[in-house]
Amino acid sequence: MKLDLLLRNADIITMDPTRPAAGSLGIWQGRIVGLDDDLDGLDAAEVLDLGGATVTPGFIDAHCHTTWFGLGLGELDVSGARGLDELYGLLRDAVSGTGSGAGAEAGTWLLATGFSQQHHGGLFPDIAELDRITGQRPLLMRHNSGHMAVVNTAALRQAGAEPPSFPDPDGGTVVRDAAGRPTGLVQETAQELIQQLILPYPLDDIEAALERATRYYASEGITSFTEAGVGGGWIGHSPAELGAYQRAAASGRLHARAQVMPVLDVLHALDGHDSDSPGAAPAGLDLGMATGFGNEYLSLGPAKVFLDGSLLGETAAVSQEFCSHGHKDNTGNVGYFQADPAQLRERIGAAYAAGWSIAAHAIGDRAIDLAVDIITDCQATYGARAVPNRIEHASMTRPDQLARLAEAGIAVTPQASFFHDGGDGMTASLGADRLPWAYRAASFLDAGVTLAGSSDRPVANGNVLRGMQAFVDRRTASGATFGNPDERLTPRQALAAYTSGAAAATGTADIKGTLAPGKLADFTVLSASPLDAPDISGLRVLATAVGGRFTYQATTTEFQHAALTRQSS
């Protein structure tokens, strides 16, 4: 056998407990053949001397919004604004044609992304000022949580939602002042009132967005990701969104492996034989496609269902009311479910009966109770799934819920990426008594719960190295430690979250997540080891490879010297 690629003179962190370290790694036809002495006597078409650089399994982001992120790269980014005056200035520049995202004709939509009231002293824009800036041009400015958006009167008028008599949709709110006038904030499912005026995006635009996004991913060492919701609801971009993924994969424009979650909204009744799912009317996609369909590059993941809202938006379903703080009186506010729990139970059960694993967005502890109840009932009736059921975020987990999650084999995806920008705001909302429940990490592992690293990008910064450091130090923007300091992870545990842990949570541990013979040759080359770096976020990604093919190579002289000493034979 002649290898396709041989990596040597490397510090290889395999994340395989049976063989945790190596210095050489051989690749043939996209798979790992062996390490170190496994390779004795084998030639290679290409030999890459890494000069002591560190190699880890390719990073896996187990929960992100790739289409949204890629589209946002072409929209007005307001995430850098600090203070409403600066935000208004960005919008004025966009309308006048002098700023990023500018140049559209009057009457066309002004789309902006990355807004957070945390950047503006807890304040939201004044809709009267937005109207003065935008005139009759409709505005949709997404909140970085994804659970609300800021719009102007022109957008509300197009949606028919301006009058005080307009009824709020189930699971959402058009926020109004005491006189019934809209404030410009639309929460949760109310965003669909505006988005349906823009959707669907053309598949060409989505495919281009996927290419932009996954090139960016490759530069950060990401080789696999899970797209957390496509096809419908307020998170989808087209009923044919999966088709854009297929086209991007076929044309070489998808630069990382993708597991794609359809939202529960797009599943529909399947009129199969009565014996297919005794006791339930199954709901799925046509032809009976379900979780696991696809290949190693593009596959269907669990069905995504939203049970509640967000902590930053204070719409998560919690058992104790949010704390009042700043300008916000939260008396009586315990958040809400995005649909009637009985209806959610019925719809999730129908999807599970059709073969789908479930990924339940549950932020508050009350929502986690509901998710665990429904999933355990489904598992008891229809059996376990090869791709684990998951709770997305699991942000407020009470101590008594840990054992239930572990016993049910439910994976969790808490985002350390939220700590820096959102930690101080969430601390104010939760108060000291509940803060130790927030965004657990170490206690999940101690309880035996599968923990997957993820970013929720573009809700938060998706840089994996920053996410790893956040798991280790839990620092907020103010320098405080977010939540319980005992929830901090070791560097190895943090690396595992984005490699072996994420692979386990996505049902792909048999082919990725560790560097071992027979597994996919997905790896990341770093400037130094994250296991002993004083600041993991300060490391540099030198190269990224998917199936042994480089999707990214740095152009720095350091990489030229440390990673491009190539020999051909």
XYZ file of C-alpha atoms in Angstrom:
569
model
C 0.000 0.000 0.000
C 1.129 3.529 -0.794
C -0.394 6.142 1.462
C -1.939 9.276 -0.002
C -0.593 11.451 2.818
C 1.753 10.940 5.738
C 1.880 13.447 8.592
C 5.049 13.204 10.630
C 6.990 15.105 13.284
C 3.673 16.163 14.833
C 2.200 16.420 18.317
C -0.934 14.375 17.647
C -3.688 14.450 20.287
C -5.884 11.551 19.177
C -8.644 11.823 21.841
C -8.633 8.011 21.683
C -8.113 6.780 25.268
C -6.482 3.566 24.047
C -3.792 5.537 22.218
C -3.893 9.171 23.331
C -0.790 10.520 21.566
C 1.259 9.912 18.428
C 3.865 11.548 16.233
C 2.848 10.281 12.769
C -0.429 9.601 11.009
C -1.089 7.900 7.671
C -4.038 8.534 5.353
C -5.385 6.556 2.402
C -8.594 7.233 0.478
C -9.881 9.675 3.066
C -9.404 7.377 6.051
C -6.790 6.985 8.748
C -4.678 3.889 8.112
C -2.584 4.009 11.263
C -0.287 5.906 13.592
C 3.419 5.673 14.400
C 4.682 2.095 14.109
C 1.515 1.054 12.237
C 3.087 2.894 9.310
C 6.466 1.175 9.275
C 7.483 0.254 5.747
C 4.715 2.252 4.053
C 5.486 4.834 1.384
C 3.373 7.930 0.762
C 2.566 10.022 -2.269
C 3.013 13.073 -0.075
C 4.844 13.498 3.213
C 4.062 16.512 5.386
C 6.543 17.378 8.112
C 4.678 19.458 10.680
C 7.719 20.578 12.598
C 6.145 19.785 15.957
C 2.788 21.460 15.285
C -0.228 19.994 17.081
C -2.837 17.852 15.326
C -6.271 17.226 16.824
C -9.408 15.596 15.478
C -11.310 18.034 13.302
C -13.517 20.368 15.303
C -17.266 19.663 15.304
C -19.795 22.420 15.966
C -22.846 20.442 17.077
C -25.343 23.311 16.891
C -25.106 26.292 14.541
C -27.121 28.084 11.873
C -24.959 27.977 8.798
C -27.349 29.371 6.203
C -28.249 32.251 8.515
C -24.561 32.914 9.203
C -23.619 32.781 5.516
C -26.444 35.095 4.499
C -25.495 37.450 7.322
C -21.979 37.760 5.905
C -23.622 39.644 3.052
C -25.919 41.795 5.223
C -25.394 44.856 7.397
C -23.520 43.717 10.517
C -24.404 45.876 13.524
C -22.760 43.663 16.151
C -19.852 46.073 16.573
C -22.013 49.093 17.454
C -21.860 50.282 21.052
C -24.613 52.688 22.001
C -27.789 53.444 20.042
C -26.310 56.541 18.394
C -23.638 54.383 16.777
C -26.267 51.858 15.707
C -28.408 54.590 14.158
C -25.322 55.840 12.320
C -24.739 52.421 10.725
C -28.341 52.306 9.573
C -28.141 55.847 8.132
C -24.996 54.913 6.196
C -26.696 51.799 4.852
C -29.752 53.747 3.702
C -27.642 56.506 2.133
C -25.501 54.020 0.261
C -22.215 54.767 2.015
C -21.938 51.815 4.418
C -21.680 48.039 4.473
C -24.848 46.375 3.237
C -25.887 49.597 1.492
C -26.858 50.435 -2.018
C -30.323 48.872 -2.310
C -33.127 50.873 -3.865
C -35.782 52.533 -1.747
C -38.633 50.147 -0.935
C -36.408 47.073 -0.867
C -35.676 45.409 2.450
C -32.869 46.617 4.666
C -31.558 43.468 6.367
C -29.265 43.739 9.361
C -27.871 41.170 11.762
C -26.106 41.023 15.117
C -28.183 43.368 17.308
C -28.118 42.900 21.089
C -29.479 45.268 23.709
C -26.535 44.184 25.874
C -24.347 46.331 23.599
C -26.531 49.378 24.245
C -27.011 49.502 27.998
C -30.041 47.226 27.857
C -31.909 49.602 25.529
C -33.755 48.799 22.300
C -33.968 51.217 19.365
C -36.754 53.812 19.283
C -39.097 52.852 16.453
C -39.752 56.540 15.728
C -36.031 57.061 15.120
C -35.864 53.922 12.980
C -38.744 55.286 10.895
C -36.980 58.625 10.460
C -33.859 56.852 9.231
C -35.480 54.265 6.958
C -38.611 56.035 5.738
C -40.726 53.624 3.693
C -37.928 51.103 3.350
C -38.841 48.052 5.487
C -36.253 47.016 8.071
C -35.567 43.611 9.632
C -32.730 43.619 12.154
C -32.158 40.219 13.736
C -31.307 39.953 17.399
C -28.206 37.877 17.965
C -30.211 35.389 20.048
C -32.389 34.561 17.047
C -35.433 34.742 19.309
C -36.453 38.288 18.490
C -35.946 40.972 15.910
C -36.252 44.736 15.568
C -38.387 46.112 12.736
C -39.746 49.456 11.628
C -43.281 50.628 10.938
C -42.960 49.975 7.200
C -42.249 46.294 7.910
C -45.105 45.993 10.417
C -47.469 47.708 7.984
C -46.586 45.253 5.215
C -47.283 42.387 7.624
C -50.599 43.915 8.704
C -49.386 43.845 12.306
C -49.391 47.583 13.053
C -52.934 48.038 14.492
C -53.406 47.494 18.251
C -56.174 45.007 17.466
C -53.792 42.669 15.614
C -53.668 39.363 17.565
C -50.326 37.911 18.614
C -49.517 34.525 17.079
C -49.216 31.449 19.286
C -45.800 31.430 20.927
C -44.872 34.984 19.971
C -45.464 38.662 20.678
C -45.538 41.932 18.765
C -44.360 44.079 21.676
C -46.441 47.242 22.208
C -46.401 50.236 24.532
C -49.193 51.119 26.955
C -51.161 52.779 24.149
C -50.994 49.678 21.935
C -48.402 51.100 19.547
C -45.690 48.675 18.365
C -42.258 49.304 19.850
C -40.509 47.645 16.910
C -39.643 44.469 18.840
C -41.102 41.162 17.644
C -40.431 38.082 19.750
C -40.277 34.365 19.018
C -42.851 33.151 16.450
C -44.010 36.736 15.768
C -40.838 37.072 13.695
C -42.489 34.860 11.077
C -44.975 37.664 10.358
C -42.078 39.674 8.961
C -39.951 36.859 7.593
C -42.758 35.459 5.460
C -42.597 38.708 3.471
C -38.985 37.903 2.552
C -38.974 34.114 2.313
C -38.182 31.926 0.554
C -34.602 32.762 -0.366
C -33.508 31.533 -3.806
C -31.536 28.283 -3.638
C -28.667 30.002 -5.460
C -28.425 32.518 -2.605
C -28.501 29.764 0.026
C -25.853 27.748 -1.801
C -23.609 30.810 -2.000
C -24.217 31.454 1.707
C -23.197 27.880 2.533
C -19.969 28.300 0.620
C -19.135 31.575 2.395
C -19.963 30.134 5.783
C -18.123 26.844 5.438
C -14.983 28.496 4.067
C -15.054 30.560 7.241
C -15.566 27.388 9.285
C -12.543 25.767 7.646
C -10.351 28.719 8.632
C -11.314 28.006 12.253
C -10.590 24.287 12.138
C -14.190 23.103 11.798
C -14.618 19.929 9.748
C -18.220 19.017 10.674
C -21.292 20.855 11.897
C -24.963 20.363 12.634
C -27.353 22.847 11.034
C -29.968 23.363 13.758
C -33.144 23.876 11.763
C -33.999 24.156 8.079
C -37.044 24.217 5.862
C -39.605 26.162 7.857
C -40.561 28.054 11.006
C -38.750 31.277 11.857
C -35.367 29.578 11.539
C -35.688 28.171 8.001
C -34.972 29.950 4.728
C -36.725 27.845 2.077
C -38.920 24.738 1.944
C -36.233 23.368 -0.408
C -33.282 24.315 1.834
C -31.947 20.757 1.922
C -31.717 20.954 -1.875
C -29.258 23.840 -1.567
C -27.154 21.674 0.736
C -27.207 18.851 -1.795
C -26.190 21.198 -4.591
C -23.402 22.717 -2.527
C -22.050 19.285 -1.592
C -22.199 18.045 -5.189
C -20.442 21.130 -6.564
C -17.668 21.198 -3.962
C -18.963 24.376 -2.327
C -19.660 22.745 1.043
C -16.327 22.779 2.858
C -17.338 20.817 5.966
C -19.461 17.761 6.644
C -23.055 18.682 7.435
C -25.754 17.070 9.533
C -29.000 18.909 8.823
C -31.986 19.111 11.176
C -35.384 19.797 9.593
C -37.682 21.780 11.849
C -40.666 19.897 13.182
C -42.972 22.272 11.285
C -42.030 20.728 7.915
C -42.847 17.134 8.877
C -46.256 15.958 7.753
C -48.510 12.904 8.000
C -47.268 9.763 6.267
C -49.986 7.401 5.089
C -48.034 4.178 5.315
C -49.137 0.732 6.427
C -50.803 0.474 9.839
C -48.026 -1.809 11.065
C -45.307 0.770 10.380
C -45.787 2.569 13.676
C -48.427 0.868 15.837
C -50.380 3.204 18.041
C -49.416 6.457 16.342
C -49.931 8.368 13.135
C -46.359 8.982 11.946
C -45.168 12.346 10.656
C -42.045 12.769 8.555
C -40.651 13.679 5.170
C -41.783 12.128 1.909
C -40.567 8.636 1.011
C -40.075 7.930 4.712
C -36.756 9.724 5.029
C -35.722 10.135 8.662
C -32.758 10.768 10.933
C -29.598 9.148 9.569
C -30.524 9.304 5.887
C -27.604 10.437 3.748
C -23.884 9.784 3.710
C -20.716 10.725 5.582
C -20.703 14.193 4.033
C -24.365 15.208 4.185
C -27.035 13.556 6.296
C -30.288 14.197 8.102
C -30.044 14.737 11.842
C -32.811 14.859 14.456
C -36.007 16.823 13.969
C -35.655 20.230 15.622
C -38.474 21.498 17.826
C -38.655 24.744 19.797
C -40.175 24.333 23.241
C -39.416 27.787 24.651
C -37.496 31.007 24.020
C -34.237 32.502 25.297
C -32.598 33.685 28.496
C -31.418 36.997 27.051
C -34.933 37.672 25.769
C -36.359 36.414 29.100
C -38.852 34.232 27.213
C -37.457 30.853 28.348
C -39.897 28.685 30.302
C -38.531 28.754 33.869
C -39.999 27.557 37.151
C -39.266 30.822 39.007
C -39.844 34.295 37.590
C -36.961 36.213 36.069
C -35.410 38.885 38.265
C -36.369 42.497 37.632
C -33.355 44.606 36.682
C -32.510 47.899 35.021
C -35.518 49.061 33.011
C -37.229 45.672 33.144
C -39.964 44.673 35.592
C -40.198 40.880 35.442
C -42.885 40.423 38.087
C -44.778 37.281 37.123
C -42.579 36.567 34.080
C -41.768 32.846 33.918
C -41.458 32.783 30.128
C -43.660 30.608 27.952
C -43.802 27.557 25.729
C -43.909 28.116 22.001
C -46.971 25.874 21.706
C -49.396 24.084 23.989
C -47.487 21.261 25.760
C -50.136 18.683 24.825
C -49.810 19.680 21.175
C -46.017 19.518 21.387
C -46.227 16.038 22.899
C -48.500 14.834 20.104
C -46.389 16.304 17.297
C -43.080 15.093 18.720
C -44.542 11.628 19.269
C -45.672 11.477 15.645
C -42.187 12.411 14.427
C -40.530 9.884 16.719
C -42.895 7.162 15.510
C -41.730 7.867 11.955
C -38.092 7.228 12.881
C -36.860 10.682 13.813
C -34.587 11.429 16.714
C -35.562 14.619 18.526
C -33.524 17.752 19.182
C -35.601 19.818 21.589
C -34.695 23.468 22.075
C -35.201 23.815 25.827
C -33.623 26.753 27.632
C -35.528 27.033 30.911
C -35.763 24.269 33.511
C -39.536 24.036 32.982
C -38.906 23.385 29.281
C -36.250 20.782 30.126
C -38.803 18.960 32.278
C -41.193 18.864 29.345
C -38.482 17.725 26.916
C -37.289 14.897 29.147
C -40.849 13.747 29.813
C -41.710 13.609 26.117
C -38.450 12.008 24.972
C -38.449 9.323 27.669
C -42.049 8.447 26.827
C -41.152 8.187 23.132
C -38.154 5.992 23.896
C -40.236 3.726 26.110
C -42.835 3.301 23.364
C -40.707 3.123 20.216
C -37.211 2.348 21.460
C -33.921 4.218 21.464
C -32.439 5.875 18.386
C -28.978 5.298 16.872
C -28.571 9.073 16.645
C -29.106 10.295 20.214
C -32.010 12.445 21.233
C -30.795 15.845 22.351
C -31.690 18.905 24.340
C -30.382 21.996 22.623
C -28.824 24.508 25.033
C -30.124 22.942 28.290
C -29.389 26.353 29.755
C -31.124 26.132 33.143
C -30.706 22.589 34.455
C -31.748 21.877 38.029
C -29.684 19.368 40.050
C -32.531 16.817 40.018
C -32.629 16.869 36.208
C -29.043 15.663 35.738
C -29.720 12.021 36.606
C -32.829 11.953 34.405
C -30.840 13.190 31.414
C -28.116 10.603 31.965
C -30.532 7.733 32.494
C -32.401 8.587 29.301
C -29.192 8.913 27.271
C -30.151 12.421 26.178
C -27.213 14.512 24.905
C -26.941 18.238 25.656
C -25.439 21.156 23.733
C -24.714 24.096 26.078
C -22.880 27.016 24.464
C -19.794 28.336 26.238
C -19.718 30.952 23.476
C -22.547 32.781 25.307
C -20.525 33.478 28.453
C -18.515 36.480 27.296
C -21.157 38.641 25.625
C -24.272 37.351 27.377
C -23.080 36.166 30.778
C -23.501 39.443 32.647
C -26.990 39.967 31.252
C -28.073 36.424 32.081
C -26.676 36.846 35.596
C -28.937 39.865 36.123
C -31.964 37.939 34.836
C -31.391 34.833 36.936
C -30.149 36.071 40.286
C -27.745 34.406 42.688
C -29.928 31.467 43.753
C -30.425 30.015 40.276
C -27.131 31.061 38.727
C -25.389 27.763 39.602
C -27.889 25.960 37.337
C -26.898 28.024 34.310
C -25.029 26.481 31.386
C -23.594 23.547 33.256
C -20.598 21.675 31.897
C -18.564 19.704 34.471
C -21.680 18.490 36.293
C -23.097 17.131 33.026
C -19.940 15.068 32.558
C -19.892 13.994 36.202
C -23.479 12.751 35.844
C -22.635 10.790 32.689
C -24.449 13.085 30.238
C -22.993 13.391 26.733
C -21.798 16.977 26.294
C -21.349 18.439 22.808
C -19.509 21.673 22.083
C -21.342 24.114 19.867
C -21.689 27.814 19.171
C -25.256 28.577 18.020
C -23.482 30.797 15.487
C -24.337 33.518 14.486
C -26.080 33.984 17.829
C -22.580 34.012 19.344
C -18.995 33.927 18.159
C -18.406 30.480 16.663
C -14.635 30.306 17.033
C -13.991 26.881 18.574
C -10.741 27.878 20.263
C -12.572 30.734 21.985
C -15.343 28.318 22.948
C -12.831 25.915 24.477
C -11.245 28.697 26.505
C -14.702 29.800 27.650
C -15.439 26.297 28.934
C -12.149 26.475 30.857
C -12.458 29.956 32.423
C -16.203 30.885 32.058
C -15.288 34.594 31.881
C -17.880 37.260 31.078
C -17.212 40.631 29.449
C -16.935 42.197 32.918
C -14.300 39.657 33.969
C -16.635 37.795 36.316
C -16.911 34.009 36.364
C -20.267 33.030 34.900
C -22.395 30.677 36.957
C -20.770 28.100 39.198
C -16.935 28.101 39.029
C -17.030 24.338 39.637
C -18.609 23.945 36.184
C -15.293 24.852 34.527
C -13.789 22.138 32.331
C -10.195 21.021 32.016
C -8.549 21.784 28.659
C -8.823 18.107 27.665
C -12.525 18.043 28.529
C -13.033 21.237 26.529
C -11.271 19.706 23.507
C -13.360 16.554 23.910
C -16.557 18.621 23.799
C -15.743 19.752 20.253
C -14.376 16.384 19.076
C -15.303 13.061 20.692
C -18.233 14.493 22.660
C -19.760 16.227 19.669
C -19.294 13.074 17.585
C -21.128 11.025 20.205
C -23.973 13.550 20.405
C -24.406 13.541 16.617
C -24.348 9.748 16.383
C -21.093 9.694 14.412
C -18.562 8.501 16.994
C -17.895 5.389 14.893
C -16.391 7.482 12.094
C -15.130 10.756 13.604
C -14.244 12.595 16.791
C -11.006 10.699 17.440
C -7.929 9.979 15.327
C -7.855 6.196 15.072
C -7.371 3.626 12.289
C -10.442 3.286 10.098
C -11.907 6.667 10.968
C -12.346 9.627 8.651
C -9.169 11.643 8.129
C -10.658 14.885 9.469
C -8.100 16.870 11.427
C -7.036 20.329 12.540
C -3.450 21.583 12.757
C -2.760 24.094 15.545
C 0.205 26.284 16.376
C 0.514 24.621 19.800
C -1.310 22.218 22.084
C -4.607 23.364 23.629
C -3.926 21.043 26.571
C -1.259 23.283 28.066
C -1.692 26.648 26.333
C -1.995 29.589 28.760
C -4.798 30.922 26.533
C -6.419 28.437 24.144
C -8.108 31.252 22.231
C -4.681 32.638 21.335
C -3.707 29.535 19.342
C -3.745 29.696 15.555
C -5.318 27.258 13.121
C -2.579 26.376 10.641
C -4.566 23.937 8.521
C -7.833 22.039 8.328
C -8.478 18.806 6.434
C -11.643 16.873 5.623
C -11.109 13.320 4.435
C -7.392 13.998 4.124
C -7.932 16.950 1.765
C -7.051 20.415 2.992
C -9.979 22.807 3.173
C -7.790 25.512 4.696
C -4.074 26.241 4.895
C -2.703 29.345 6.562
C -0.402 31.558 4.535
C 1.709 32.728 7.460
C 5.448 32.214 7.357
C 5.047 30.150 10.511
C 2.899 27.664 8.627
C 5.229 27.700 5.666
C 8.092 26.723 7.972
C 6.251 24.425 10.363
C 3.723 22.745 8.136
C 4.688 22.888 4.500
C 7.978 21.031 4.373
C 6.661 18.659 1.766
C 8.339 15.735 0.137
C 6.962 13.770 -2.769
C 7.971 10.230 -3.530
